[in-house]
Amino acid sequence: MHASSPEGSTNGAVGGIDLGGTKIEAVVADAQYRVLGSARHPTPTGGGPADVASAMASAMAEAARAAQLAPAKLRGVGVGSPGNVDSEAGTVARADNLPGWYASFPLAAALQSALGTPVVLGNDVSVATNAEFRLGAGRPYRSLLGVFWGTGVGGGLILAGEPWHGRGAAGEIGHMVIVEDGRQCPCGRRGCLEAYAGRGALETHARALQAKGEKTRLFELAAEHGRDRLTSSIWARALEHGDKLAVKLIDRAVLALGAGIASAVNLLDVEAVIIGGGLGLRFGEPFRERIADAMGPHLFNDTRPPAVVLAALGDTGGALGAALLVGG
Ligand SMILES: [Zn+2]
């Protein structure tokens, strides 16, 4: 009667999708969150939310095929999404990095009908933080701050062992004000951490300085590598070449991160800070140390600084965190 599960059984397998501005990462994981299959598709650059949803469904179907499962056999699929996510309604609005995504779109329902399994939505940065807490670098701690240093600077919080969302928008460390009336932030306000450290703001600033006559090879390097943006690896290459402008901007970014993260630590006194994101992962260990050093002068409780550690799950952290949303 009671069938025993053989080793490697896929009973209880779940799906997770990380919806990013440039790529859609999908994984299928077993009940212990070991990855059974994965797929990565580019995020559509035109069309609208329905096109993005169908690209997400294809990525999930491909990950399921790699795991030798039909999507409908999954216990559920979790999604980490940018923008304003309403988990209860299953909708996403104002996902600015995605094509034509301003109004509220019923993403959970669209994916559910395409995949034939229940779909749960969460905020992309919150789910990535929770993945590090449950499965990655955050496992030894009960409270932590995840800092995702990439195009923007995202943040996620775990307090007393539970994700903290506030009224739904907590963790926006990128918009901590580090310079009153400072540089313009992509959010439209001034002096935010992200205005000094986000890859998008860094590129805007680099372009403006180049237009004023400062020399840099950043844009040549991007062109040589067929990139129309300054990606994390272009920044890393420019630093390796000792490009003065790149060095100056990244040095400033590190100081900004130190001030913003230390301020958050002064308020919350978390045990650990986890550094992830495209730039965070690309720059790695030397920058983990530099950020910890930059926090030092701003820490009120400077005899007991928090642990500062690198995210351990890499590129699949977001999708695994999304899979954790399925619960059970
Ligand atoms: Zn801002």
Short mmCIF file of C-alpha atoms and ligand atoms in Angstrom, two decimals:
data_model
loop_
_atom_site.label_atom_id
_atom_site.label_comp_id
_atom_site.label_asym_id
_atom_site.label_seq_id
_atom_site.Cartn_x
_atom_site.Cartn_y
_atom_site.Cartn_z
CA MET A 1 0.00 0.00 0.00
CA HIS A 2 2.49 2.54 1.19
CA ALA A 3 5.00 2.99 -1.62
CA SER A 4 8.44 3.84 -0.31
CA SER A 5 10.30 6.60 -2.12
CA PRO A 6 13.40 5.34 -3.89
CA GLU A 7 16.67 7.25 -3.57
CA GLY A 8 16.51 10.35 -5.76
CA SER A 9 12.75 10.32 -5.87
CA THR A 10 11.22 13.46 -7.28
CA ASN A 11 8.17 13.31 -5.01
CA GLY A 12 7.47 16.81 -3.79
CA ALA A 13 9.63 18.52 -6.41
CA VAL A 14 9.10 22.27 -6.65
CA GLY A 15 9.93 24.93 -9.21
CA GLY A 16 11.47 28.35 -8.75
CA ILE A 17 11.79 31.23 -11.23
CA ASP A 18 13.98 34.29 -10.77
CA LEU A 19 12.69 37.04 -13.04
CA GLY A 20 15.50 39.50 -13.75
CA GLY A 21 15.83 42.47 -16.07
CA THR A 22 18.20 40.58 -18.39
CA LYS A 23 17.56 36.91 -17.70
CA ILE A 24 14.97 34.46 -16.45
CA GLU A 25 16.47 31.68 -14.33
CA ALA A 26 14.32 28.61 -13.64
CA VAL A 27 15.11 25.62 -11.43
CA VAL A 28 13.40 22.42 -10.41
CA ALA A 29 14.45 21.23 -6.96
CA ASP A 30 13.66 18.20 -4.84
CA ALA A 31 12.16 18.40 -1.35
CA GLN A 32 15.65 19.06 0.08
CA TYR A 33 16.12 21.90 -2.44
CA ARG A 34 18.79 20.10 -4.44
CA VAL A 35 18.65 21.29 -8.05
CA LEU A 36 17.32 18.59 -10.42
CA GLY A 37 17.16 20.73 -13.54
CA SER A 38 17.62 24.34 -14.57
CA ALA A 39 17.25 26.67 -17.54
CA ARG A 40 18.17 30.23 -18.34
CA HIS A 41 16.36 32.35 -20.95
CA PRO A 42 16.88 36.00 -21.86
CA THR A 43 14.14 38.33 -20.62
CA PRO A 44 12.13 39.69 -23.59
CA THR A 45 13.13 43.27 -24.36
CA GLY A 46 9.88 44.14 -26.17
CA GLY A 47 6.19 43.38 -25.86
CA GLY A 48 4.58 43.37 -22.45
CA PRO A 49 3.90 41.34 -19.29
CA ALA A 50 2.11 38.55 -21.19
CA ASP A 51 5.25 38.00 -23.32
CA VAL A 52 7.44 37.93 -20.22
CA ALA A 53 5.06 35.44 -18.60
CA SER A 54 5.22 33.14 -21.61
CA ALA A 55 9.05 33.31 -21.63
CA MET A 56 8.96 32.40 -17.92
CA ALA A 57 6.68 29.44 -18.63
CA SER A 58 9.06 28.17 -21.36
CA ALA A 59 12.07 28.48 -19.05
CA MET A 60 10.20 26.53 -16.35
CA ALA A 61 9.12 23.88 -18.86
CA GLU A 62 12.74 23.49 -19.99
CA ALA A 63 13.99 23.15 -16.40
CA ALA A 64 11.28 20.54 -15.78
CA ARG A 65 12.32 18.62 -18.92
CA ALA A 66 15.92 18.63 -17.66
CA ALA A 67 14.59 17.15 -14.39
CA GLN A 68 12.51 14.65 -16.40
CA LEU A 69 9.26 15.92 -14.95
CA ALA A 70 6.15 17.51 -16.39
CA PRO A 71 5.57 21.03 -14.97
CA ALA A 72 2.07 19.93 -13.86
CA LYS A 73 3.72 17.29 -11.63
CA LEU A 74 5.49 19.97 -9.58
CA ARG A 75 4.04 20.66 -6.12
CA GLY A 76 4.09 24.33 -7.05
CA VAL A 77 6.22 27.06 -8.59
CA GLY A 78 7.54 30.11 -6.74
CA VAL A 79 8.51 33.32 -8.52
CA GLY A 80 10.88 36.04 -7.36
CA SER A 81 9.84 39.19 -9.22
CA PRO A 82 10.97 42.81 -9.30
CA GLY A 83 8.40 45.61 -9.07
CA ASN A 84 5.45 45.89 -6.70
CA VAL A 85 4.52 42.33 -5.87
CA ASP A 86 1.15 41.56 -4.28
CA SER A 87 1.52 37.93 -3.18
CA GLU A 88 -2.10 37.59 -2.08
CA ALA A 89 -3.57 38.93 -5.29
CA GLY A 90 -0.88 37.21 -7.39
CA THR A 91 -0.09 40.41 -9.26
CA VAL A 92 2.97 42.47 -10.17
CA ALA A 93 2.90 46.18 -11.05
CA ARG A 94 5.53 48.74 -12.01
CA ALA A 95 8.39 46.41 -12.83
CA ASP A 96 10.45 49.20 -14.38
CA ASN A 97 13.23 47.00 -15.84
CA LEU A 98 10.73 44.87 -17.75
CA PRO A 99 9.07 45.81 -21.06
CA GLY A 100 5.78 47.70 -20.84
CA TRP A 101 5.13 46.59 -17.26
CA TYR A 102 3.46 49.53 -15.51
CA ALA A 103 -0.09 48.41 -14.70
CA SER A 104 -0.85 45.51 -12.40
CA PHE A 105 -0.60 42.16 -14.23
CA PRO A 106 -1.98 38.82 -12.92
CA LEU A 107 1.34 36.95 -13.25
CA ALA A 108 0.43 34.06 -10.91
CA ALA A 109 -2.76 33.25 -12.84
CA ALA A 110 -0.99 33.49 -16.23
CA LEU A 111 1.77 31.08 -15.14
CA GLN A 112 -0.66 28.79 -13.36
CA SER A 113 -2.69 28.26 -16.52
CA ALA A 114 0.46 27.77 -18.64
CA LEU A 115 2.11 25.31 -16.22
CA GLY A 116 -0.85 23.54 -14.62
CA THR A 117 0.43 23.90 -11.06
CA PRO A 118 -0.07 26.49 -8.27
CA VAL A 119 2.15 29.59 -8.50
CA VAL A 120 3.25 31.82 -5.59
CA LEU A 121 4.85 35.25 -6.03
CA GLY A 122 7.43 37.01 -3.87
CA ASN A 123 9.84 39.93 -4.10
CA ASP A 124 13.07 38.97 -5.92
CA VAL A 125 15.47 40.35 -3.31
CA SER A 126 13.50 39.00 -0.34
CA VAL A 127 13.46 35.50 -1.78
CA ALA A 128 17.20 35.63 -2.58
CA THR A 129 17.90 36.72 1.02
CA ASN A 130 15.73 33.91 2.35
CA ALA A 131 17.60 31.42 0.14
CA GLU A 132 20.93 32.50 1.67
CA PHE A 133 19.36 32.29 5.15
CA ARG A 134 17.89 28.81 4.68
CA LEU A 135 20.38 27.20 2.29
CA GLY A 136 23.47 29.38 1.91
CA ALA A 137 25.87 31.70 3.72
CA GLY A 138 23.24 32.82 6.25
CA ARG A 139 22.60 29.42 7.81
CA PRO A 140 24.60 30.05 11.03
CA TYR A 141 22.64 33.23 11.84
CA ARG A 142 19.20 34.22 13.19
CA SER A 143 19.27 37.77 11.87
CA LEU A 144 20.85 39.13 8.73
CA LEU A 145 20.87 41.79 6.07
CA GLY A 146 21.28 40.68 2.45
CA VAL A 147 22.83 43.32 0.19
CA PHE A 148 22.55 42.64 -3.55
CA TRP A 149 25.01 44.92 -5.33
CA GLY A 150 24.10 44.93 -9.02
CA THR A 151 22.24 47.25 -11.42
CA GLY A 152 20.60 48.64 -8.30
CA VAL A 153 21.41 47.95 -4.66
CA GLY A 154 18.72 45.66 -3.24
CA GLY A 155 18.33 44.57 0.35
CA GLY A 156 16.53 41.85 2.26
CA LEU A 157 16.08 41.27 5.98
CA ILE A 158 15.79 38.26 8.25
CA LEU A 159 14.96 39.23 11.85
CA ALA A 160 14.60 36.69 14.66
CA GLY A 161 14.65 33.87 12.12
CA GLU A 162 11.86 35.27 9.92
CA PRO A 163 11.83 37.34 6.73
CA TRP A 164 10.87 40.94 7.54
CA HIS A 165 8.84 42.72 4.86
CA GLY A 166 7.49 45.64 6.89
CA ARG A 167 4.28 46.74 5.20
CA GLY A 168 5.60 45.14 2.01
CA ALA A 169 8.49 47.41 1.06
CA ALA A 170 11.13 46.83 3.76
CA GLY A 171 14.80 46.28 2.95
CA GLU A 172 15.33 49.09 0.44
CA ILE A 173 18.91 49.64 1.56
CA GLY A 174 19.74 51.13 -1.84
CA HIS A 175 17.62 54.13 -0.93
CA MET A 176 19.21 54.83 2.46
CA VAL A 177 20.27 58.47 2.21
CA ILE A 178 24.04 58.69 2.59
CA VAL A 179 24.52 62.25 1.27
CA GLU A 180 21.85 64.83 1.98
CA ASP A 181 20.94 66.58 -1.29
CA GLY A 182 23.53 64.39 -3.00
CA ARG A 183 23.77 62.78 -6.42
CA GLN A 184 20.55 61.99 -8.34
CA CYS A 185 19.34 58.40 -7.80
CA PRO A 186 17.60 56.35 -10.51
CA CYS A 187 14.56 56.43 -8.15
CA GLY A 188 14.34 60.21 -8.73
CA ARG A 189 15.42 61.19 -5.20
CA ARG A 190 18.82 62.48 -4.17
CA GLY A 191 21.73 61.14 -2.18
CA CYS A 192 20.65 57.47 -2.01
CA LEU A 193 23.29 54.73 -1.64
CA GLU A 194 22.25 53.40 -5.07
CA ALA A 195 23.13 56.74 -6.70
CA TYR A 196 26.77 56.08 -5.72
CA ALA A 197 26.97 52.29 -5.94
CA GLY A 198 24.34 50.88 -8.32
CA ARG A 199 25.73 49.69 -11.67
CA GLY A 200 23.07 51.69 -13.54
CA ALA A 201 23.96 54.93 -11.72
CA LEU A 202 27.70 54.21 -12.07
CA GLU A 203 27.31 53.91 -15.84
CA THR A 204 25.35 57.17 -16.06
CA HIS A 205 27.99 58.91 -13.96
CA ALA A 206 30.89 57.44 -15.97
CA ARG A 207 29.28 58.67 -19.21
CA ALA A 208 28.79 62.17 -17.79
CA LEU A 209 32.42 62.36 -16.62
CA GLN A 210 33.69 61.09 -19.97
CA ALA A 211 31.60 63.75 -21.73
CA LYS A 212 33.35 66.34 -19.53
CA GLY A 213 36.71 65.11 -20.82
CA GLU A 214 37.78 62.51 -18.26
CA LYS A 215 39.55 59.58 -19.88
CA THR A 216 38.30 56.02 -19.48
CA ARG A 217 38.46 52.75 -21.42
CA LEU A 218 35.18 51.52 -19.88
CA PHE A 219 33.06 52.08 -22.99
CA GLU A 220 35.74 50.77 -25.36
CA LEU A 221 36.00 47.61 -23.27
CA ALA A 222 32.24 47.19 -23.43
CA ALA A 223 32.28 47.60 -27.22
CA GLU A 224 35.23 45.17 -27.59
CA HIS A 225 33.24 42.56 -25.66
CA GLY A 226 30.05 43.21 -27.63
CA ARG A 227 28.20 44.75 -24.67
CA ASP A 228 25.94 47.76 -24.92
CA ARG A 229 26.04 48.16 -21.13
CA LEU A 230 28.79 48.29 -18.54
CA THR A 231 28.31 44.81 -17.12
CA SER A 232 29.92 43.59 -13.91
CA SER A 233 32.70 41.90 -15.86
CA ILE A 234 33.42 45.09 -17.86
CA TRP A 235 33.86 46.95 -14.56
CA ALA A 236 36.09 44.14 -13.29
CA ARG A 237 38.24 44.28 -16.45
CA ALA A 238 38.55 48.06 -16.24
CA LEU A 239 39.78 47.74 -12.65
CA GLU A 240 42.30 45.09 -13.73
CA HIS A 241 43.55 47.55 -16.38
CA GLY A 242 43.89 50.22 -13.67
CA ASP A 243 41.41 52.50 -15.48
CA LYS A 244 41.55 55.65 -13.33
CA LEU A 245 37.91 56.66 -13.74
CA ALA A 246 36.66 53.13 -12.99
CA VAL A 247 38.92 52.93 -9.93
CA LYS A 248 37.67 56.30 -8.69
CA LEU A 249 33.98 55.42 -9.13
CA ILE A 250 34.28 51.96 -7.57
CA ASP A 251 36.30 53.33 -4.63
CA ARG A 252 33.47 55.81 -4.06
CA ALA A 253 30.90 53.01 -4.38
CA VAL A 254 32.67 50.98 -1.69
CA LEU A 255 32.66 53.96 0.70
CA ALA A 256 28.95 54.49 -0.03
CA LEU A 257 28.19 50.82 0.65
CA GLY A 258 30.16 51.01 3.89
CA ALA A 259 28.17 54.03 5.09
CA GLY A 260 24.76 52.69 4.05
CA ILE A 261 25.27 49.16 5.37
CA ALA A 262 26.78 50.37 8.66
CA SER A 263 23.80 52.71 9.15
CA ALA A 264 21.41 49.80 8.68
CA VAL A 265 23.46 47.72 11.13
CA ASN A 266 23.37 50.57 13.68
CA LEU A 267 19.57 50.45 13.51
CA LEU A 268 19.00 46.69 13.44
CA ASP A 269 22.14 45.12 14.97
CA VAL A 270 21.92 42.06 12.73
CA GLU A 271 24.42 39.21 13.23
CA ALA A 272 25.53 39.09 9.61
CA VAL A 273 25.62 41.02 6.35
CA ILE A 274 25.57 38.93 3.18
CA ILE A 275 27.01 40.51 0.04
CA GLY A 276 25.61 39.23 -3.27
CA GLY A 277 24.39 40.63 -6.59
CA GLY A 278 26.15 40.84 -9.97
CA LEU A 279 28.94 43.20 -8.88
CA GLY A 280 29.17 41.68 -5.40
CA LEU A 281 29.69 38.17 -6.77
CA ARG A 282 31.98 39.28 -9.62
CA PHE A 283 34.26 41.32 -7.34
CA GLY A 284 34.19 38.66 -4.62
CA GLU A 285 36.43 38.29 -1.60
CA PRO A 286 38.70 41.36 -1.86
CA PHE A 287 35.63 43.58 -2.03
CA ARG A 288 33.86 41.77 0.80
CA GLU A 289 36.82 42.80 2.93
CA ARG A 290 36.90 46.34 1.54
CA ILE A 291 33.18 46.81 2.28
CA ALA A 292 33.66 45.49 5.84
CA ASP A 293 36.54 47.96 6.29
CA ALA A 294 34.46 50.83 4.88
CA MET A 295 31.68 50.03 7.39
CA GLY A 296 34.12 50.24 10.31
CA PRO A 297 34.25 54.02 10.89
CA HIS A 298 30.43 54.24 10.84
CA LEU A 299 29.62 51.39 13.22
CA PHE A 300 28.34 52.69 16.55
CA ASN A 301 29.04 49.37 18.29
CA ASP A 302 32.52 49.10 16.82
CA THR A 303 33.77 46.45 19.22
CA ARG A 304 31.29 43.88 17.89
CA PRO A 305 30.93 44.32 14.12
CA PRO A 306 28.60 41.88 12.33
CA ALA A 307 30.03 39.09 10.18
CA VAL A 308 30.31 40.23 6.56
CA VAL A 309 30.13 37.25 4.21
CA LEU A 310 29.71 36.58 0.50
CA ALA A 311 26.49 35.03 -0.80
CA ALA A 312 27.09 31.31 -1.29
CA LEU A 313 24.39 30.27 -3.78
CA GLY A 314 25.58 32.36 -6.75
CA ASP A 315 23.33 32.81 -9.75
CA THR A 316 20.77 30.18 -8.74
CA GLY A 317 20.09 31.75 -5.31
CA GLY A 318 17.16 33.80 -6.58
CA ALA A 319 15.45 30.84 -8.24
CA LEU A 320 16.04 28.54 -5.25
CA GLY A 321 14.64 31.24 -2.94
CA ALA A 322 11.59 31.45 -5.21
CA ALA A 323 11.19 27.65 -4.90
CA LEU A 324 11.20 28.09 -1.10
CA LEU A 325 8.00 30.17 -1.47
CA VAL A 326 6.09 26.98 -2.31
CA GLY A 327 6.55 25.90 1.31
CA GLY A 328 5.16 22.74 2.85
ZN ZN B 1 16.96 56.21 -4.52
#
